Coordinates of C-alpha atoms and ligand atoms in Angstrom, one line a residue:
Chain A
M1 CA -2.8 12.8 -12.4
K2 CA -3.1 12.0 -8.5
S3 CA 0.1 10.6 -7.7
R4 CA 2.3 13.8 -8.5
N5 CA 0.0 16.1 -6.2
S6 CA 0.4 13.8 -3.3
V7 CA 4.1 13.8 -3.7
A8 CA 7.0 13.9 -1.1
K9 CA 4.9 12.7 2.1
P10 CA 7.5 10.6 4.2
T11 CA 5.1 10.6 7.3
D12 CA 2.4 8.6 5.0
L13 CA 4.3 5.7 5.1
P14 CA 4.5 4.3 9.2
V15 CA 0.3 2.8 9.6
L16 CA 0.9 1.2 12.3
M17 CA 4.6 3.2 14.4
P18 CA 4.2 4.2 17.6
I19 CA 3.6 7.7 18.1
A20 CA 7.1 9.0 18.5
E21 CA 8.2 7.0 15.3
R22 CA 5.5 9.1 13.3
L23 CA 6.2 12.7 15.1
T24 CA 9.8 12.3 14.5
R25 CA 9.3 12.0 10.1
G26 CA 8.6 14.9 8.0
R27 CA 9.4 17.9 10.3
G28 CA 11.5 19.7 10.8
I29 CA 14.9 18.5 11.6
G30 CA 15.6 20.5 14.5
L31 CA 12.9 18.8 16.4
S32 CA 13.4 15.4 15.6
Y33 CA 16.0 15.2 18.6
D34 CA 13.9 16.4 20.9
I35 CA 10.9 13.6 21.5
P36 CA 12.1 11.0 23.8
R37 CA 11.8 7.8 22.1
L38 CA 10.8 4.2 23.6
Q39 CA 11.6 1.5 22.6
L40 CA 11.3 -2.0 23.2
R41 CA 14.7 -3.1 25.4
A42 CA 16.1 -6.6 26.4
W43 CA 15.3 -5.4 30.0
H44 CA 11.8 -5.2 29.1
G45 CA 12.1 -9.0 29.0
L46 CA 14.2 -9.4 31.8
F47 CA 10.9 -7.6 33.6
L48 CA 8.8 -10.2 32.1
L49 CA 10.8 -12.8 33.6
G50 CA 11.3 -11.7 36.9
V51 CA 7.3 -11.1 37.5
L52 CA 7.0 -15.1 36.3
V53 CA 9.9 -15.6 38.8
F54 CA 8.5 -13.3 41.3
F55 CA 5.0 -15.3 41.6
S56 CA 6.7 -18.2 41.2
A57 CA 8.2 -17.8 44.5
S58 CA 5.5 -16.8 45.7
A59 CA 3.7 -19.4 44.2
W60 CA 5.9 -22.3 46.0
A61 CA 5.3 -20.5 49.2
Q62 CA 1.5 -20.4 49.0
Q63 CA 2.4 -24.2 48.0
S64 CA 0.3 -26.0 50.9
P65 CA 0.8 -30.0 52.2
D66 CA -2.4 -31.4 50.4
H67 CA -1.6 -29.8 46.7
P68 CA 0.7 -32.3 46.0
A69 CA 2.0 -31.3 42.3
T70 CA 5.1 -28.2 42.2
L71 CA 4.6 -25.2 40.2
A72 CA 7.7 -26.2 38.9
Q73 CA 5.8 -29.9 37.9
A74 CA 3.4 -28.4 36.7
F75 CA 4.9 -26.1 34.7
I76 CA 7.5 -29.0 33.4
R77 CA 4.0 -31.3 32.5
W78 CA 2.1 -29.0 30.2
M79 CA 4.9 -27.2 28.5
P80 CA 4.8 -29.8 25.6
L81 CA 1.2 -29.2 25.9
L82 CA 2.0 -24.5 25.6
L83 CA 4.7 -24.8 23.2
K84 CA 2.6 -26.9 20.9
A85 CA -0.4 -24.6 21.2
F86 CA 2.1 -21.6 21.1
V87 CA 3.6 -23.0 18.1
F88 CA 0.1 -22.7 15.8
N89 CA -0.4 -19.3 16.7
I90 CA 2.9 -18.8 15.0
V91 CA 2.0 -20.9 12.0
M92 CA -1.8 -18.9 12.2
S93 CA 0.1 -15.5 12.1
F94 CA 2.3 -16.8 9.2
L95 CA -0.9 -17.7 7.1
A96 CA -2.8 -15.1 7.7
M97 CA 0.5 -12.9 7.3
S98 CA 1.3 -13.9 3.9
L99 CA -2.7 -14.2 2.6
G100 CA -3.1 -10.3 3.7
T101 CA 0.1 -9.9 2.1
I102 CA -1.1 -10.6 -0.9
A103 CA -4.4 -9.7 -1.3
G104 CA -3.1 -6.6 0.5
V105 CA -1.2 -5.9 -2.4
G106 CA -4.0 -6.6 -4.8
L107 CA -6.4 -3.9 -2.6
G108 CA -3.1 -1.0 -2.8
V109 CA -2.8 -1.8 -6.6
M110 CA -6.3 -1.2 -6.7
Q111 CA -6.5 1.4 -4.4
L112 CA -3.0 3.1 -6.4
S113 CA -5.3 2.5 -10.0
P114 CA -6.3 5.3 -12.2
T115 CA -9.3 4.2 -12.7
R116 CA -11.8 6.0 -10.6
P117 CA -14.5 2.9 -10.0
T118 CA -11.2 0.6 -9.3
H119 CA -9.6 3.6 -7.1
A120 CA -12.9 4.3 -5.2
V121 CA -13.9 0.0 -5.0
G122 CA -9.9 -0.4 -3.4
W123 CA -10.3 2.9 -0.4
F124 CA -13.4 2.2 0.6
V125 CA -12.4 -1.8 1.2
T126 CA -9.0 -0.6 2.6
Q127 CA -10.3 2.6 4.6
F128 CA -13.4 -0.4 6.3
F129 CA -10.9 -3.0 6.9
R130 CA -8.5 -1.1 9.0
N131 CA -11.3 0.5 10.6
A132 CA -13.1 -2.5 12.0
P133 CA -12.1 -3.9 15.0
W134 CA -10.2 -7.2 14.7
L135 CA -12.6 -9.3 16.8
V136 CA -15.3 -8.2 15.0
L137 CA -13.7 -9.1 12.0
L138 CA -12.7 -12.3 13.7
F139 CA -16.4 -13.2 14.3
F140 CA -17.8 -12.1 11.3
C141 CA -15.5 -15.0 9.3
M142 CA -16.2 -17.6 12.2
F143 CA -19.8 -17.1 12.1
L144 CA -20.4 -16.4 8.3
L145 CA -18.1 -18.7 6.2
P146 CA -19.5 -22.2 6.4
F147 CA -17.9 -25.0 8.4
R148 CA -17.1 -27.0 5.3
F149 CA -17.8 -26.2 1.1
S150 CA -17.8 -28.0 -1.4
V151 CA -15.6 -28.3 -4.8
F152 CA -16.9 -30.5 -7.1
G153 CA -19.0 -32.9 -5.1
V154 CA -16.0 -33.4 -2.5
T155 CA -16.4 -32.2 0.5
V156 CA -14.0 -29.7 2.3
P157 CA -13.6 -29.3 5.6
F158 CA -13.4 -25.7 6.6
P159 CA -11.5 -25.7 10.3
D160 CA -12.5 -22.6 13.0
W161 CA -8.8 -22.6 13.0
I162 CA -8.8 -21.5 9.5
K163 CA -11.5 -19.0 9.5
A164 CA -10.1 -17.4 12.6
T165 CA -6.8 -16.8 9.8
L166 CA -8.6 -15.7 7.4
G167 CA -10.4 -13.1 9.9
L168 CA -7.0 -12.5 10.8
A169 CA -5.2 -11.8 7.5
L170 CA -8.0 -9.4 6.7
P171 CA -7.0 -6.6 8.3
V172 CA -3.8 -7.1 7.2
M173 CA -4.9 -6.6 4.2
A174 CA -6.2 -3.3 4.8
N175 CA -3.2 -2.4 6.5
V176 CA -0.4 -4.0 3.6
A177 CA -2.2 -2.2 0.9
E178 CA -2.3 1.2 3.3
I179 CA 1.5 0.7 3.9
M180 CA 1.9 0.3 0.1
R181 CA -0.4 3.7 -0.4
G182 CA 2.1 5.8 1.8
A183 CA 5.1 4.1 0.2
V184 CA 3.7 4.8 -2.7
A185 CA 2.8 8.7 -2.4
S186 CA 6.4 9.2 -0.6
I187 CA 8.2 8.3 -3.4
P188 CA 9.5 11.6 -5.0
S189 CA 7.1 12.6 -8.3
G190 CA 9.9 13.4 -9.9
Q191 CA 10.6 9.8 -10.3
W192 CA 7.0 9.4 -11.9
E193 CA 8.2 12.7 -14.4
A194 CA 11.5 11.1 -15.3
A195 CA 10.2 8.0 -16.4
H196 CA 7.0 9.4 -18.2
S197 CA 9.4 11.8 -19.9
L198 CA 11.0 8.6 -21.2
A199 CA 7.7 7.4 -22.4
F200 CA 7.4 4.4 -20.2
S201 CA 3.6 3.3 -19.5
R202 CA 2.1 3.9 -16.4
R203 CA 1.6 0.5 -15.7
Q204 CA 5.7 -0.1 -16.8
I205 CA 6.5 2.7 -14.2
M206 CA 4.1 1.4 -10.8
F207 CA 5.9 -2.2 -11.4
G208 CA 9.5 -1.1 -12.8
I209 CA 10.3 1.6 -11.0
I210 CA 7.8 2.5 -8.0
L211 CA 7.4 -0.4 -6.6
P212 CA 10.5 -1.2 -6.3
Q213 CA 11.8 1.2 -4.6
C214 CA 9.0 1.1 -1.9
I215 CA 9.8 -2.2 -0.8
R216 CA 12.5 -1.0 1.1
R217 CA 10.6 1.4 2.2
M218 CA 7.5 -0.8 3.1
L219 CA 9.6 -3.8 5.0
P220 CA 9.6 -1.9 8.5
P221 CA 6.1 -1.4 8.3
W222 CA 5.2 -4.8 6.9
M223 CA 7.5 -6.4 9.8
N224 CA 5.9 -4.1 12.9
L225 CA 1.8 -5.4 11.2
Y226 CA 3.4 -8.7 11.9
A227 CA 4.5 -8.6 15.0
I228 CA 1.4 -7.0 15.8
L229 CA -0.6 -9.5 14.2
T230 CA 1.0 -12.8 15.8
M231 CA 0.3 -10.9 18.8
A232 CA -3.5 -10.0 18.1
T233 CA -3.5 -13.9 17.6
V234 CA -4.4 -15.1 20.7
L235 CA -7.8 -13.4 19.8
A236 CA -8.8 -16.1 18.6
S237 CA -8.9 -17.9 21.8
I238 CA -12.3 -15.9 22.2
V239 CA -14.0 -18.0 19.6
G240 CA -12.4 -20.9 20.5
V241 CA -9.7 -22.0 19.0
S242 CA -7.1 -23.9 20.4
E243 CA -3.9 -22.0 20.5
V244 CA -1.8 -20.5 23.3
M245 CA -4.3 -18.7 25.5
T246 CA -7.0 -21.6 25.1
Q247 CA -4.5 -24.2 25.9
T248 CA -4.0 -22.1 29.2
Q249 CA -7.3 -21.2 30.4
R250 CA -7.3 -25.4 30.1
V251 CA -4.8 -26.2 31.7
L252 CA -5.6 -23.5 35.0
S253 CA -9.1 -25.3 35.2
A254 CA -7.5 -28.8 35.1
E255 CA -4.8 -27.8 37.7
N256 CA -7.6 -25.2 40.0
R257 CA -4.7 -23.3 41.4
P258 CA -5.5 -20.1 41.5
E259 CA -2.0 -19.3 42.4
F260 CA -0.7 -20.7 39.1
I261 CA -3.1 -18.0 37.0
V262 CA -0.3 -15.4 37.1
P263 CA 3.0 -17.5 36.4
F264 CA 1.5 -19.3 33.3
Y265 CA 0.2 -16.0 32.0
A266 CA 3.4 -14.5 32.4
F267 CA 4.9 -17.5 30.7
V268 CA 2.6 -17.3 27.8
L269 CA 3.7 -13.0 27.7
L270 CA 7.0 -13.9 28.0
L271 CA 6.7 -16.6 24.5
F272 CA 5.4 -13.7 22.9
F273 CA 8.4 -11.1 23.7
V274 CA 11.1 -14.3 22.9
Y275 CA 9.3 -13.9 19.7
C276 CA 8.5 -10.6 18.9
Y277 CA 11.3 -9.1 20.6
P278 CA 13.6 -9.7 17.8
I279 CA 11.6 -8.6 15.0
A280 CA 11.1 -5.8 16.8
R281 CA 14.6 -4.7 17.5
Y282 CA 15.5 -6.4 13.3
T283 CA 13.0 -3.1 12.2
Q284 CA 14.6 -1.0 14.5
K285 CA 17.4 -1.5 12.8
L286 CA 16.1 -1.7 9.4
E287 CA 14.8 2.1 9.9
L288 CA 17.9 3.3 11.0
R289 CA 18.9 1.8 8.4
Y290 CA 17.0 3.8 5.8
A291 CA 16.9 6.8 7.1
V292 CA 20.7 6.6 7.2
R293 CA 20.9 6.1 3.4
D294 CA 17.4 8.6 2.3
Chain B
M23 CA 16.7 31.2 -36.5
P24 CA 13.2 30.8 -35.9
S25 CA 11.2 33.1 -38.4
E26 CA 8.6 34.8 -37.0
T27 CA 5.8 33.3 -39.4
E28 CA 1.8 32.8 -38.1
S29 CA 2.8 29.4 -36.3
G30 CA -1.1 29.0 -37.4
S31 CA 0.0 28.9 -41.0
V32 CA 2.4 25.6 -40.3
T33 CA 0.4 22.2 -41.9
A34 CA 0.0 18.5 -40.4
G35 CA 2.1 17.8 -43.7
K36 CA 5.9 17.4 -43.4
S37 CA 6.8 18.4 -47.1
A38 CA 8.1 22.0 -46.2
T39 CA 11.4 21.9 -44.9
A40 CA 11.4 25.7 -43.0
E41 CA 8.7 24.1 -41.1
P42 CA 9.4 24.1 -37.5
M43 CA 10.4 21.7 -35.0
I44 CA 8.4 22.9 -32.7
S45 CA 5.9 25.3 -32.7
L46 CA 3.7 26.9 -30.0
S47 CA 1.1 29.3 -30.3
N48 CA -1.1 31.0 -27.8
V49 CA -0.6 28.8 -25.3
H50 CA -2.2 28.5 -21.5
K51 CA -2.2 26.6 -18.6
S52 CA -4.0 27.5 -15.4
F53 CA -3.7 25.3 -11.9
G54 CA -6.5 25.8 -10.0
D55 CA -7.4 29.8 -10.6
T56 CA -4.1 31.0 -10.9
E57 CA -3.1 31.1 -15.1
V58 CA 0.8 29.8 -15.0
I59 CA 1.1 30.3 -19.1
K60 CA -0.8 33.4 -20.6
G61 CA -0.2 33.0 -23.9
I62 CA 2.9 32.3 -25.3
S63 CA 3.6 31.5 -29.0
F64 CA 7.1 30.7 -30.0
D65 CA 8.6 28.3 -33.2
V66 CA 12.2 26.3 -33.1
A67 CA 13.7 25.1 -36.3
K68 CA 15.4 21.6 -36.2
G69 CA 18.9 22.1 -34.9
D70 CA 18.0 25.5 -32.9
V71 CA 19.1 25.6 -29.3
V72 CA 16.8 27.9 -27.3
C73 CA 16.9 29.3 -24.2
I74 CA 14.9 30.1 -21.9
I75 CA 15.8 32.5 -18.5
G76 CA 12.9 34.9 -16.2
P77 CA 12.0 35.1 -12.6
S78 CA 11.2 32.2 -10.5
G79 CA 7.4 31.2 -10.3
S80 CA 7.2 32.6 -14.6
G81 CA 6.5 28.8 -16.1
K82 CA 9.6 28.3 -17.1
S83 CA 9.5 24.4 -16.2
T84 CA 5.5 24.3 -16.2
L85 CA 6.4 25.1 -19.9
L86 CA 9.0 22.6 -21.2
R87 CA 7.0 19.8 -19.3
C88 CA 3.9 20.6 -21.7
I89 CA 6.3 20.5 -24.5
N90 CA 6.4 16.5 -24.0
A91 CA 2.4 16.6 -22.5
L92 CA 3.6 15.6 -18.5
V93 CA 1.3 18.7 -17.6
P94 CA -2.1 19.1 -20.5
I95 CA -2.6 22.8 -21.5
D96 CA -5.9 24.7 -22.0
G97 CA -5.8 26.8 -24.6
G98 CA -3.4 27.1 -27.5
S99 CA -1.8 24.6 -29.6
I100 CA 1.8 22.9 -29.6
R101 CA 3.6 21.2 -32.1
V102 CA 6.2 18.8 -32.4
E103 CA 7.7 17.7 -35.2
G104 CA 4.0 18.5 -37.4
Q105 CA 2.0 16.4 -34.3
E106 CA -0.3 18.5 -32.4
V107 CA 1.2 17.9 -28.7
H108 CA -2.5 18.0 -26.9
D109 CA -4.9 16.4 -29.5
A110 CA -7.0 13.8 -27.2
N111 CA -5.5 11.1 -29.0
L112 CA -2.3 12.0 -29.6
D113 CA 0.2 8.7 -29.2
R114 CA 1.8 10.7 -26.4
L115 CA 4.8 7.9 -25.7
A116 CA 5.7 8.1 -28.8
L117 CA 5.9 11.9 -28.5
R118 CA 7.7 11.1 -25.6
K119 CA 10.3 9.2 -27.5
K120 CA 11.0 12.1 -29.7
V121 CA 11.6 14.4 -26.2
G122 CA 14.0 13.9 -24.3
M123 CA 14.1 15.7 -20.9
V124 CA 16.9 16.4 -18.5
F125 CA 15.6 17.8 -14.9
Q126 CA 17.0 19.9 -12.2
Q127 CA 17.1 17.0 -9.7
Y128 CA 18.2 14.9 -11.8
N129 CA 15.5 12.0 -11.1
L130 CA 17.8 9.0 -12.0
F131 CA 15.9 5.6 -10.9
P132 CA 18.0 5.4 -7.9
H133 CA 17.4 1.3 -7.0
K134 CA 19.4 0.7 -10.5
N135 CA 23.0 1.0 -11.8
A136 CA 24.1 3.7 -14.7
L137 CA 24.1 1.2 -16.4
D138 CA 20.9 0.2 -16.2
N139 CA 19.0 3.3 -15.9
L140 CA 20.2 4.2 -19.7
M141 CA 18.7 0.6 -21.3
M142 CA 15.7 0.5 -19.1
A143 CA 13.7 2.2 -21.6
P144 CA 15.2 1.9 -24.7
I145 CA 15.3 -1.8 -23.9
K146 CA 11.1 -1.8 -21.5
V147 CA 10.1 1.1 -24.2
L148 CA 11.4 0.4 -27.3
R149 CA 11.9 -3.3 -27.5
Q150 CA 15.3 -2.9 -28.4
D151 CA 17.9 -6.0 -28.5
K152 CA 19.4 -5.8 -24.9
K153 CA 23.1 -6.2 -27.0
E154 CA 23.0 -2.7 -29.1
V155 CA 21.6 -1.3 -26.4
R156 CA 24.0 -2.3 -23.8
E157 CA 26.4 -0.8 -26.6
R158 CA 25.2 2.4 -27.4
A159 CA 24.7 2.9 -23.7
L160 CA 28.6 2.3 -22.8
K161 CA 29.1 4.4 -25.4
L162 CA 27.1 7.5 -24.2
L163 CA 28.2 7.4 -21.0
E164 CA 31.8 7.8 -22.7
K165 CA 30.3 10.3 -24.3
V166 CA 29.2 12.0 -21.2
R167 CA 32.8 11.3 -19.5
L168 CA 31.4 8.6 -17.1
S169 CA 33.2 5.5 -18.3
G170 CA 34.2 3.2 -15.1
K171 CA 31.1 4.2 -13.2
E172 CA 28.3 1.3 -15.3
D173 CA 27.9 -0.2 -12.0
A174 CA 27.8 3.0 -9.3
Y175 CA 24.1 3.5 -7.7
P176 CA 23.0 6.9 -8.2
G177 CA 23.6 7.9 -4.5
E178 CA 27.4 7.0 -5.1
L179 CA 27.4 9.8 -8.1
S180 CA 28.4 13.4 -7.5
G181 CA 25.3 15.4 -8.3
G182 CA 27.4 16.4 -11.4
Q183 CA 27.9 13.0 -12.4
Q184 CA 24.3 12.0 -11.9
Q185 CA 23.0 14.9 -14.0
R186 CA 25.3 13.7 -17.2
V187 CA 24.0 10.6 -16.7
A188 CA 20.3 11.9 -16.1
I189 CA 21.3 13.4 -19.8
A190 CA 22.7 10.1 -21.2
R191 CA 19.9 8.3 -20.1
A192 CA 17.5 10.7 -22.2
L193 CA 19.9 10.5 -25.0
A194 CA 19.4 7.0 -25.3
M195 CA 16.5 7.4 -26.5
N196 CA 17.2 8.7 -29.7
P197 CA 15.2 11.6 -29.1
D198 CA 15.3 14.3 -31.8
I199 CA 14.9 17.1 -29.4
M200 CA 16.1 17.9 -25.8
L201 CA 14.8 19.3 -23.0
F202 CA 16.8 20.9 -20.5
D203 CA 15.3 22.2 -17.1
E204 CA 17.5 24.5 -14.9
V205 CA 19.4 21.1 -15.4
T206 CA 23.0 23.1 -13.7
A207 CA 20.6 25.0 -10.8
A208 CA 21.5 22.0 -8.0
L209 CA 25.1 21.3 -8.7
D210 CA 28.0 23.5 -7.4
P211 CA 29.9 25.3 -9.8
E212 CA 33.3 23.0 -9.9
T213 CA 30.8 20.3 -11.5
V214 CA 28.5 23.0 -13.4
K215 CA 31.7 22.9 -16.1
E216 CA 31.3 19.3 -16.6
V217 CA 27.5 19.1 -17.6
L218 CA 27.8 22.3 -19.6
L219 CA 30.3 20.8 -21.5
T220 CA 28.3 17.9 -21.9
I221 CA 25.4 19.7 -23.6
R222 CA 27.6 22.1 -25.4
E223 CA 29.0 19.3 -27.4
L224 CA 25.2 17.9 -28.5
A225 CA 24.2 21.3 -29.6
E226 CA 27.4 21.3 -31.0
E227 CA 26.0 17.7 -33.3
G228 CA 23.2 19.6 -34.2
M229 CA 20.6 18.9 -32.0
T230 CA 17.7 20.7 -31.1
C231 CA 17.8 21.8 -27.9
I232 CA 15.3 24.3 -25.6
L233 CA 17.0 25.3 -22.2
V234 CA 15.5 26.7 -19.5
T235 CA 18.6 28.1 -17.6
H236 CA 20.3 30.5 -15.3
E237 CA 23.3 30.4 -16.3
M238 CA 24.0 33.9 -19.0
G239 CA 26.6 32.8 -20.3
F240 CA 26.8 30.1 -21.3
A241 CA 23.3 30.6 -22.8
R242 CA 24.9 34.2 -24.2
E243 CA 27.5 31.6 -26.2
I244 CA 25.5 28.6 -26.9
A245 CA 21.9 29.3 -27.8
D246 CA 20.0 30.7 -31.2
H247 CA 17.6 32.7 -29.9
M248 CA 17.0 33.8 -26.3
Y249 CA 13.7 34.0 -24.5
L250 CA 12.3 35.9 -21.3
T251 CA 9.5 34.9 -19.7
D252 CA 7.8 37.1 -16.5
R253 CA 4.5 36.5 -15.4
G254 CA 3.6 33.6 -17.6
V255 CA 4.4 35.6 -20.9
I256 CA 7.1 36.6 -23.0
V257 CA 8.5 39.9 -22.5
E258 CA 11.5 39.7 -24.7
H259 CA 13.1 37.7 -27.1
G260 CA 16.2 37.6 -30.3
P261 CA 20.0 36.3 -30.8
P262 CA 21.6 36.5 -27.8
A263 CA 23.8 40.1 -28.7
E264 CA 20.9 41.9 -29.1
F265 CA 19.6 40.3 -26.2
F266 CA 21.7 40.8 -23.8
D267 CA 23.0 43.7 -25.5
N268 CA 20.5 45.8 -26.5
P269 CA 17.5 45.0 -24.3
K270 CA 14.6 46.9 -24.7
D271 CA 12.6 45.9 -21.8
E272 CA 12.5 47.0 -19.0
R273 CA 11.9 44.0 -17.6
T274 CA 14.6 42.5 -19.2
R275 CA 17.1 45.2 -18.2
S276 CA 15.9 44.5 -14.3
F277 CA 15.9 41.0 -14.5
L278 CA 19.3 40.2 -16.4
G279 CA 20.9 43.7 -13.9
Q280 CA 20.2 41.0 -11.4
I281 CA 21.4 38.5 -12.4
L282 CA 24.5 39.6 -14.4
Ligands
ATP12 N1 1.5 21.0 -10.5 C1 1.3 22.0 -9.9 N2 -0.1 22.6 -8.9 C2 0.2 24.0 -9.1 N3 0.7 24.6 -9.0 C3 1.5 24.4 -9.8 C4 2.5 23.0 -10.5 N4 3.2 23.5 -11.0 C5 3.8 24.3 -10.9 N5 3.1 25.0 -10.4 C6 2.9 26.8 -10.3 O1 2.8 27.3 -11.6 C7 4.1 28.6 -11.3 C8 4.9 28.3 -12.5 O2 5.4 27.6 -11.5 P1 6.9 27.0 -12.4 O3 7.6 25.5 -12.0 O4 6.8 26.9 -13.7 O5 8.1 28.3 -12.9 P2 9.9 27.8 -13.1 O6 9.8 29.6 -13.9 O7 9.8 27.0 -13.7 O8 10.7 28.6 -11.4 P3 11.7 28.1 -11.1 O9 12.6 29.5 -11.9 O10 11.2 28.5 -9.4 O11 11.6 26.7 -11.4 C9 4.4 28.5 -9.4 O12 3.8 29.8 -9.2 C10 4.0 27.1 -9.2 O13 4.2 27.6 -7.6
MG13 MG1 11.6 25.5 -12.9

C-alpha cells in the first residue's frame, strides 16, 4: 500500500509556497525560528503607490504646452476601460480556478488510485502540466483549439478568451492535483490503519476520512495558487485577449506619451496588489491557525 | 487456556467447540530484506486474554496487524474463527468486522466528534440503522465513562479519554476479538488506570483479547497466557504466575529484570 509508506511528510504539502515557508516546515523545531521569513505587507502596497505618485509627478513636470491633456485627465478618461479590463482578468481567474480545481481533484483522485495504470496516467499528466511553462500551455490552447465547434448542428463560437482560460486552467489543474497528493500523504498512516481496522473500504476511507481532513490543509496552498493564477492572467495579453495589459498598451499607444508609461503600468501593478494582498494575508492567517492546531 | 495441539490439525468446520478463536502457525513476515517475524505459532481460545510482551522492534505490532490482515504475511497461516486470513479470496472486510483494534496513538478521526467517531463505521460499513447505532454508541460512551463528551472533538480530549473513545469505537462494531497495541504507552500514569480499567471490564465480560503491553502488573492480573517475543520468535510462554515467577529462558529473565 503506497499511502502507508509515504506517511507524515508535512513538508510535502506546499507546492507553490515561498522557500522560507518550506524550510520552516517539517524540520526540527529549533530551526524554524532562525530563518527570516518575508511576508507581503501593507507597506509593499504603499511603496507601489509611492512609485505611482512619483512618476505621475515627474510626468506632470515634463508636461509641455503642446500636450494639452494632463496625466490626471488621461487617467480619468481611461480608468473605466482599464477597470473593466481588470474585472475581465478576475473573471478569467475565477473560471480558470474553478475548472482547474474540478479537473485537478479528478486528477488527484486518479493519482491516488491503487490501480497502477490509473495511478501512472494521473502521475504523468500531473507532472507534464506542472512542469510545462504556463505560456507554452497557453499558446497550445490558443492554436490547437478551434475558434468554434459544432454540437448537433449548432455552431458554438469558442472565443479567444475562453481558450486562454482553458490554457490557464491546465497548470492550475496539475498544481491542484499535486496539492491534493501532498495533503493526502501528510495525513498520518494511523488514520488509514484505524479506518482499515474498522472495515472501511478504500474508497470510503478516501472520501469519508482522508479527504475531509485534507481540505483544511489544502486551503492555504490552494489560495496561494489562486493569487499566482490571477497574476498569470496577464499572459493572455500575449495571445491577444483584451485584458488589462492589452488595454493598457492600447491606451498608451493612443495617448502616445512616453512619460505616461510608468504611471500607467504602476497603476496596473497596484490593481493586482490591491486584489491579491488580502488573499495573501488571509492565507497567512489560515496557515498560522492550522500550524497552531496541528 | 490455549492447548498445545497442532494448529495445523484445525479444520475449516466450526463443529469442534475446542477450536481456537485465533490460530497462528509458523507465521513469517519480512519487510524488504529484514525478517521481522520468524515462525510464530500460538492459539487463542474464545474468551481468553493473551498478553504479548517483548523488547522494542521484536515484531509485536506487526504480528497484531497480521491478524486483521492490515499487513500480509509471507509464510505460514493465520486462522480467525476457522477462516484463513491470508487466503487471496478472503473477504478482508468481513474479517475486520469481527476483529477490533486499538492503537498506541489512538488514531481517532480528528474531524469528527466522539459520538460520530463511534457511529461512522456501524452506519457506513455495517449499514445499521442510525438511531439504533446512536443509542448503542451512547451506551458505549457511558461504559467507558465518557458520558457528556459526545460532542467533544478528539483534540479537546485528554490522551486517556481519546484512548477510551478509541476502544468504544472498536466496540461499536460488536467485534468478537479485540487487539490492543500498547494502548497505554503514550499515556501518563494517572490516565493509564482509566484505560486499563476499561480493558479489564471487557476481559471480564469474556471478550477474546490480545494485548501487547508494557504494563507487567496489569498483564499478570489479567492474562490467561503470556508470551515473550524477541527478534521475531516466541522465546517463552506460559500462564502468568509461572511466566513471571519462574522464567526458564535467560532472555525472559533479563527482559523482566529490565522492566520490573
Ligand atoms: N511498514 C514497515 N516497513 C518496513 N519495516 C517495518 C514496517 N513496520 C515495521 N517495520 C520494522 O519491523 C520491525 C518490527 O516492528 P514492530 O513495530 O512490529 O515492533 P514492535 O515489537 O511493535 O516494537 P515496539 O515495542 O517499539 O512497538 C522493526 O524493526 C520495524 O522497523
Ligand atoms: Mg509496536
